[in-house]
Amino acid sequence: MTAIADPFLNNRADYLPPGSLFSQFIVPPFFQRISIFADQGSVRILGGRGCGKTMFIRYFSHGSSFDSNRDDIPQSELKTVGLYLRPDTGFCGLMIPEWLGPYQAKLAFSHYVALNLLKDACQSLDSIGSARFANGPIAVGDPRLSPALAKQLGLTDRHVSSLEAELDLKLVELESWVRNPKHSPIPSFVSFTSVVPRFAQDVAASSPQLAEFAFRAFIDEFENLQSEHREVVCDAIKHPSSRLVVHIAHKKQAVVDFKTSSDERVVEGHDLRTIDLDKELSVEGEFELLAAELFLLRVTQGQGKFDCPLFQPALLHDQRHLAHRLSKAYRDQVLRCVREILPSCSAASIAREVVQDPSLRRRLREMIQKGLVLQGLDKKVNPDDLISSTQPQASIVMGALLNRRSQIDKDLLSQYYAAVANPRDSDAFFKVGGWIDNNLHGCLFHLYAGLPRRPNINYAGFDRFCMMADPNLRFFQALCHATLSIAYKRQSGNEVSGQLKVDVETQATAAKQVSDKLFQDILQLGSHGSKLLEITGRLGRIFEAFNRRRSQSEPEVNHFSIDNADRANLSTQAEMLLREAKIWSVLYEAKDTKNKADYDIAQSDLILNPIYAPHFNISYRKRRKVTLRAPHADILLCQSTAQYEVVLKQLVDPADQDPSGDDAMTLF
């Protein structure tokens, strides 16, 4: 029996069966505004870890394009029959000059690609034969290959039906030689840029209905290939064929050189164009809609109950229904439904919770008391008089303002008392002054951080899940899986009475569990996982220290920048680790839009992935940053713990910090 949460475990394309992903793929909103693969040029698909690159390109492969559940397929799809290849990096890692020789290493890799693409090409004919074309079925039959291709492949039987078995034998032959080059016969190499277009030409010649038959090949995880092998692929991009166009997918920042086998390089705009999935998903509101639809699709697969009449899973997978899904009525209903299942508390309601809950109220009282001592008012003012059930937001912000060494306003207390005395003008003074808008969220994170065993409901709710996960759909599904697992255990949808709804405490507990796990998983990221884990821990401690400041003079600090004028002074190792952190989405880079003065030098913000916010009890909102000089950044990224501790104390005054609720001042 399938539990409600189980479908959310299918959060990687690798976990899904080979072949069609048509019924699993949700056409994203950005399909309305970009040309996907309409021209004959090559495309590279970029994105961070977990943004859906593999799912995206497998949707355009023949298994999904000609899925038997897809109706009215246009015959024009035969012009761009998709082939998919994710090279076996372990096996390809043996095809190196040091092992096979400089020329044979490249020839062997091209041969490997040719055999795998031809296997998929044979399977594509089966997909086409079962497809539901708008003008009726197409009888592919069993085409005969040309004498030229048969000679290239050493075939005795020229029918496609016998080719696939031959290809398996040739792959075994290649593997035997690659692993034992001195003791096995050298295969008769072929180039994929020659045999795959020729295969397409032979199929096109077999029937008038297939006259425009051509392939587009998707090479996944391009960044994991050896540099010599990337050159082979870049050769194909630089010199496309009318019957074969090569597309690639790789992580952002992971590939910086697109050199061909000659001195030429693949040039953006001329030889290929880019689809940046992170950038496309960042358009306001689009990630939320996609995440909401994904949530309802997974809940449907788990037989969960919800109230959303306009939502129909069958409409998610075909671009023809995108206009309906982008309509206001549809969008509003889908988002409303998911927000009802995963509700959140507003900052104002959390503020009311603070003044009503004994433990949180005690934390606030201590904060106000220390502020009164700092201002020399502890003998004149009772801290309880500054906690109002009718003015909870003002009370909480007052706790931070009193802890600031500079006197904010000599009439601050009298104006607070006046606001409390006038319930009709609730929080008026603090709202007009911007104190609540600028400080309330930071104060709430500060108060909850002192109670680390208390579920922090600042992280609960569909919209907050989106803010922590965006643009990573894998992280979003992990949050949903943990939430539903805690709420409903192993229950199936049929065992749950009524519609689904999960309380905020359960959601907050799930967010913390997922964040903790993903933090530990950093260790497994690439060849520098241990250093990335250390860097993340150090950054998290810095932001955690800012959050523990009672003054909250710069609330919600959760990202940093390095002065561009000073960036050249970063060590080579620090630059390498920064790049690795961006490749693995531990850090995101964004243009600085909040320079405090016109004369500030343009900088880039480096944002700690918000999914780690619950682990450190810090804000997930991109609000304020700390600007580091190169020496400090270098210490943070790659110097000793002792040096890092000195920098931490320089950045955040220990005297302004509340002690951690669980003394969690260790790196991990």
mmCIF file of N, CA and C in Angstrom, residues 271-338:
data_model
loop_
_atom_site.group_PDB
_atom_site.id
_atom_site.type_symbol
_atom_site.label_atom_id
_atom_site.label_comp_id
_atom_site.label_asym_id
_atom_site.label_seq_id
_atom_site.Cartn_x
_atom_site.Cartn_y
_atom_site.Cartn_z
ATOM 1 N N ASP A 271 27.372 29.418 -31.891
ATOM 2 C CA ASP A 271 27.322 27.960 -32.014
ATOM 3 C C ASP A 271 26.240 27.325 -31.144
ATOM 4 N N LEU A 272 25.890 27.985 -30.063
ATOM 5 C CA LEU A 272 24.841 27.449 -29.194
ATOM 6 C C LEU A 272 24.244 28.576 -28.372
ATOM 7 N N ARG A 273 23.073 28.312 -27.835
ATOM 8 C CA ARG A 273 22.443 29.252 -26.910
ATOM 9 C C ARG A 273 22.152 28.525 -25.610
ATOM 10 N N THR A 274 21.829 29.298 -24.588
ATOM 11 C CA THR A 274 21.713 28.755 -23.240
ATOM 12 C C THR A 274 20.293 28.884 -22.710
ATOM 13 N N ILE A 275 19.828 27.835 -22.055
ATOM 14 C CA ILE A 275 18.602 27.883 -21.257
ATOM 15 C C ILE A 275 19.018 27.687 -19.809
ATOM 16 N N ASP A 276 18.913 28.745 -19.025
ATOM 17 C CA ASP A 276 19.291 28.718 -17.608
ATOM 18 C C ASP A 276 18.028 28.431 -16.796
ATOM 19 N N LEU A 277 17.894 27.207 -16.313
ATOM 20 C CA LEU A 277 16.671 26.819 -15.602
ATOM 21 C C LEU A 277 16.501 27.610 -14.310
ATOM 22 N N ASP A 278 17.597 27.863 -13.589
ATOM 23 C CA ASP A 278 17.496 28.653 -12.365
ATOM 24 C C ASP A 278 16.930 30.033 -12.655
ATOM 25 N N LYS A 279 17.452 30.646 -13.702
ATOM 26 C CA LYS A 279 17.013 32.000 -14.068
ATOM 27 C C LYS A 279 15.553 31.994 -14.502
ATOM 28 N N GLU A 280 15.166 31.001 -15.299
ATOM 29 C CA GLU A 280 13.788 30.952 -15.786
ATOM 30 C C GLU A 280 12.805 30.704 -14.647
ATOM 31 N N LEU A 281 13.198 29.873 -13.686
ATOM 32 C CA LEU A 281 12.309 29.581 -12.560
ATOM 33 C C LEU A 281 12.239 30.722 -11.551
ATOM 34 N N SER A 282 13.182 31.675 -11.665
ATOM 35 C CA SER A 282 13.225 32.762 -10.688
ATOM 36 C C SER A 282 12.221 33.869 -10.986
ATOM 37 N N VAL A 283 11.558 33.804 -12.126
ATOM 38 C CA VAL A 283 10.538 34.816 -12.442
ATOM 39 C C VAL A 283 9.450 34.760 -11.365
ATOM 40 N N GLU A 284 9.083 35.899 -10.877
ATOM 41 C CA GLU A 284 8.197 35.975 -9.712
ATOM 42 C C GLU A 284 6.934 35.143 -9.878
ATOM 43 N N GLY A 285 6.697 34.299 -8.907
ATOM 44 C CA GLY A 285 5.467 33.520 -8.838
ATOM 45 C C GLY A 285 5.499 32.201 -9.586
ATOM 46 N N GLU A 286 6.483 31.992 -10.464
ATOM 47 C CA GLU A 286 6.451 30.794 -11.300
ATOM 48 C C GLU A 286 6.918 29.549 -10.547
ATOM 49 N N PHE A 287 7.918 29.690 -9.686
ATOM 50 C CA PHE A 287 8.333 28.523 -8.913
ATOM 51 C C PHE A 287 7.215 28.068 -7.989
ATOM 52 N N GLU A 288 6.507 29.023 -7.396
ATOM 53 C CA GLU A 288 5.416 28.681 -6.475
ATOM 54 C C GLU A 288 4.321 27.891 -7.190
ATOM 55 N N LEU A 289 3.950 28.325 -8.404
ATOM 56 C CA LEU A 289 2.911 27.604 -9.140
ATOM 57 C C LEU A 289 3.389 26.198 -9.494
ATOM 58 N N LEU A 290 4.614 26.088 -9.990
ATOM 59 C CA LEU A 290 5.152 24.785 -10.355
ATOM 60 C C LEU A 290 5.235 23.869 -9.138
ATOM 61 N N ALA A 291 5.685 24.410 -8.010
ATOM 62 C CA ALA A 291 5.788 23.613 -6.786
ATOM 63 C C ALA A 291 4.406 23.178 -6.305
ATOM 64 N N ALA A 292 3.415 24.064 -6.390
ATOM 65 C CA ALA A 292 2.052 23.719 -5.953
ATOM 66 C C ALA A 292 1.477 22.600 -6.816
ATOM 67 N N GLU A 293 1.695 22.693 -8.119
ATOM 68 C CA GLU A 293 1.196 21.646 -9.009
ATOM 69 C C GLU A 293 1.922 20.321 -8.754
ATOM 70 N N LEU A 294 3.215 20.392 -8.505
ATOM 71 C CA LEU A 294 3.970 19.184 -8.192
ATOM 72 C C LEU A 294 3.468 18.555 -6.898
ATOM 73 N N PHE A 295 3.167 19.390 -5.914
ATOM 74 C CA PHE A 295 2.647 18.893 -4.645
ATOM 75 C C PHE A 295 1.323 18.153 -4.861
ATOM 76 N N LEU A 296 0.409 18.772 -5.593
ATOM 77 C CA LEU A 296 -0.900 18.142 -5.809
ATOM 78 C C LEU A 296 -0.776 16.891 -6.667
ATOM 79 N N LEU A 297 0.142 16.891 -7.622
ATOM 80 C CA LEU A 297 0.356 15.685 -8.432
ATOM 81 C C LEU A 297 0.828 14.532 -7.557
ATOM 82 N N ARG A 298 1.799 14.791 -6.698
ATOM 83 C CA ARG A 298 2.318 13.739 -5.814
ATOM 84 C C ARG A 298 1.250 13.269 -4.824
ATOM 85 N N VAL A 299 0.470 14.202 -4.296
ATOM 86 C CA VAL A 299 -0.605 13.820 -3.364
ATOM 87 C C VAL A 299 -1.640 12.974 -4.090
ATOM 88 N N THR A 300 -1.945 13.321 -5.328
ATOM 89 C CA THR A 300 -2.874 12.514 -6.130
ATOM 90 C C THR A 300 -2.344 11.099 -6.300
ATOM 91 N N GLN A 301 -1.046 10.969 -6.574
ATOM 92 C CA GLN A 301 -0.432 9.652 -6.727
ATOM 93 C C GLN A 301 -0.471 8.858 -5.421
ATOM 94 N N GLY A 302 -0.497 9.586 -4.290
ATOM 95 C CA GLY A 302 -0.623 8.942 -2.990
ATOM 96 C C GLY A 302 -2.064 8.805 -2.523
ATOM 97 N N GLN A 303 -3.025 9.135 -3.412
ATOM 98 C CA GLN A 303 -4.459 9.001 -3.153
ATOM 99 C C GLN A 303 -4.945 9.896 -2.019
ATOM 100 N N GLY A 304 -4.260 11.011 -1.810
ATOM 101 C CA GLY A 304 -4.702 11.967 -0.802
ATOM 102 C C GLY A 304 -5.874 12.789 -1.295
ATOM 103 N N LYS A 305 -6.630 13.337 -0.364
ATOM 104 C CA LYS A 305 -7.844 14.099 -0.706
ATOM 105 C C LYS A 305 -7.590 15.593 -0.522
ATOM 106 N N PHE A 306 -8.083 16.370 -1.487
ATOM 107 C CA PHE A 306 -7.999 17.821 -1.388
ATOM 108 C C PHE A 306 -9.102 18.418 -2.254
ATOM 109 N N ASP A 307 -9.356 19.698 -2.050
ATOM 110 C CA ASP A 307 -10.444 20.394 -2.755
ATOM 111 C C ASP A 307 -9.857 21.361 -3.773
ATOM 112 N N CYS A 308 -9.774 20.911 -5.018
ATOM 113 C CA CYS A 308 -9.250 21.776 -6.075
ATOM 114 C C CYS A 308 -9.803 21.294 -7.409
ATOM 115 N N PRO A 309 -11.054 21.622 -7.728
ATOM 116 C CA PRO A 309 -11.713 21.096 -8.935
ATOM 117 C C PRO A 309 -10.979 21.410 -10.238
ATOM 118 N N LEU A 310 -10.293 22.543 -10.318
ATOM 119 C CA LEU A 310 -9.637 22.923 -11.573
ATOM 120 C C LEU A 310 -8.357 22.139 -11.828
ATOM 121 N N PHE A 311 -7.827 21.501 -10.797
ATOM 122 C CA PHE A 311 -6.567 20.773 -10.972
ATOM 123 C C PHE A 311 -6.828 19.414 -11.613
ATOM 124 N N GLN A 312 -6.204 19.188 -12.764
ATOM 125 C CA GLN A 312 -6.311 17.911 -13.467
ATOM 126 C C GLN A 312 -4.903 17.461 -13.866
ATOM 127 N N PRO A 313 -4.389 16.384 -13.270
ATOM 128 C CA PRO A 313 -3.018 15.960 -13.564
ATOM 129 C C PRO A 313 -2.728 15.779 -15.050
ATOM 130 N N ALA A 314 -3.729 15.324 -15.824
ATOM 131 C CA ALA A 314 -3.490 15.062 -17.242
ATOM 132 C C ALA A 314 -3.131 16.326 -18.020
ATOM 133 N N LEU A 315 -3.467 17.503 -17.469
ATOM 134 C CA LEU A 315 -3.189 18.748 -18.182
ATOM 135 C C LEU A 315 -1.785 19.298 -17.910
ATOM 136 N N LEU A 316 -1.070 18.667 -17.003
ATOM 137 C CA LEU A 316 0.233 19.203 -16.597
ATOM 138 C C LEU A 316 1.327 18.927 -17.604
ATOM 139 N N HIS A 317 1.160 17.892 -18.428
ATOM 140 C CA HIS A 317 2.292 17.342 -19.159
ATOM 141 C C HIS A 317 2.412 17.831 -20.600
ATOM 142 N N ASP A 318 1.415 18.551 -21.081
ATOM 143 C CA ASP A 318 1.412 18.974 -22.480
ATOM 144 C C ASP A 318 1.370 20.491 -22.547
ATOM 145 N N GLN A 319 2.241 21.056 -23.361
ATOM 146 C CA GLN A 319 2.349 22.504 -23.477
ATOM 147 C C GLN A 319 1.056 23.142 -23.973
ATOM 148 N N ARG A 320 0.208 22.384 -24.644
ATOM 149 C CA ARG A 320 -1.033 22.946 -25.176
ATOM 150 C C ARG A 320 -1.961 23.437 -24.069
ATOM 151 N N HIS A 321 -1.797 22.946 -22.856
ATOM 152 C CA HIS A 321 -2.687 23.330 -21.754
ATOM 153 C C HIS A 321 -2.078 24.424 -20.874
ATOM 154 N N LEU A 322 -0.944 24.959 -21.283
ATOM 155 C CA LEU A 322 -0.248 25.920 -20.428
ATOM 156 C C LEU A 322 -1.059 27.196 -20.216
ATOM 157 N N ALA A 323 -1.727 27.667 -21.242
ATOM 158 C CA ALA A 323 -2.514 28.900 -21.096
ATOM 159 C C ALA A 323 -3.573 28.748 -20.012
ATOM 160 N N HIS A 324 -4.246 27.583 -19.969
ATOM 161 C CA HIS A 324 -5.237 27.332 -18.917
ATOM 162 C C HIS A 324 -4.590 27.361 -17.543
ATOM 163 N N ARG A 325 -3.409 26.731 -17.425
ATOM 164 C CA ARG A 325 -2.745 26.649 -16.125
ATOM 165 C C ARG A 325 -2.208 27.995 -15.656
ATOM 166 N N LEU A 326 -1.991 28.907 -16.588
ATOM 167 C CA LEU A 326 -1.500 30.232 -16.201
ATOM 168 C C LEU A 326 -2.628 31.236 -15.994
ATOM 169 N N SER A 327 -3.868 30.800 -16.160
ATOM 170 C CA SER A 327 -4.994 31.709 -15.929
ATOM 171 C C SER A 327 -5.101 32.040 -14.450
ATOM 172 N N LYS A 328 -5.625 33.209 -14.149
ATOM 173 C CA LYS A 328 -5.720 33.655 -12.760
ATOM 174 C C LYS A 328 -6.605 32.724 -11.936
ATOM 175 N N ALA A 329 -7.723 32.294 -12.508
ATOM 176 C CA ALA A 329 -8.640 31.437 -11.760
ATOM 177 C C ALA A 329 -7.963 30.124 -11.364
ATOM 178 N N TYR A 330 -7.256 29.525 -12.308
ATOM 179 C CA TYR A 330 -6.569 28.256 -12.027
ATOM 180 C C TYR A 330 -5.470 28.470 -10.994
ATOM 181 N N ARG A 331 -4.643 29.473 -11.226
ATOM 182 C CA ARG A 331 -3.519 29.728 -10.328
ATOM 183 C C ARG A 331 -4.010 29.986 -8.896
ATOM 184 N N ASP A 332 -5.017 30.854 -8.768
ATOM 185 C CA ASP A 332 -5.521 31.191 -7.430
ATOM 186 C C ASP A 332 -6.068 29.958 -6.716
ATOM 187 N N GLN A 333 -6.781 29.102 -7.437
ATOM 188 C CA GLN A 333 -7.372 27.932 -6.795
ATOM 189 C C GLN A 333 -6.304 26.921 -6.375
ATOM 190 N N VAL A 334 -5.326 26.690 -7.236
ATOM 191 C CA VAL A 334 -4.266 25.723 -6.914
ATOM 192 C C VAL A 334 -3.452 26.199 -5.709
ATOM 193 N N LEU A 335 -3.046 27.471 -5.716
ATOM 194 C CA LEU A 335 -2.255 27.990 -4.601
ATOM 195 C C LEU A 335 -3.065 28.006 -3.309
ATOM 196 N N ARG A 336 -4.350 28.387 -3.408
ATOM 197 C CA ARG A 336 -5.196 28.385 -2.206
ATOM 198 C C ARG A 336 -5.270 26.987 -1.616
ATOM 199 N N CYS A 337 -5.454 25.994 -2.475
ATOM 200 C CA CYS A 337 -5.586 24.614 -2.008
ATOM 201 C C CYS A 337 -4.328 24.157 -1.268
ATOM 202 N N VAL A 338 -3.161 24.400 -1.844
ATOM 203 C CA VAL A 338 -1.922 23.933 -1.217
ATOM 204 C C VAL A 338 -1.644 24.707 0.068
#
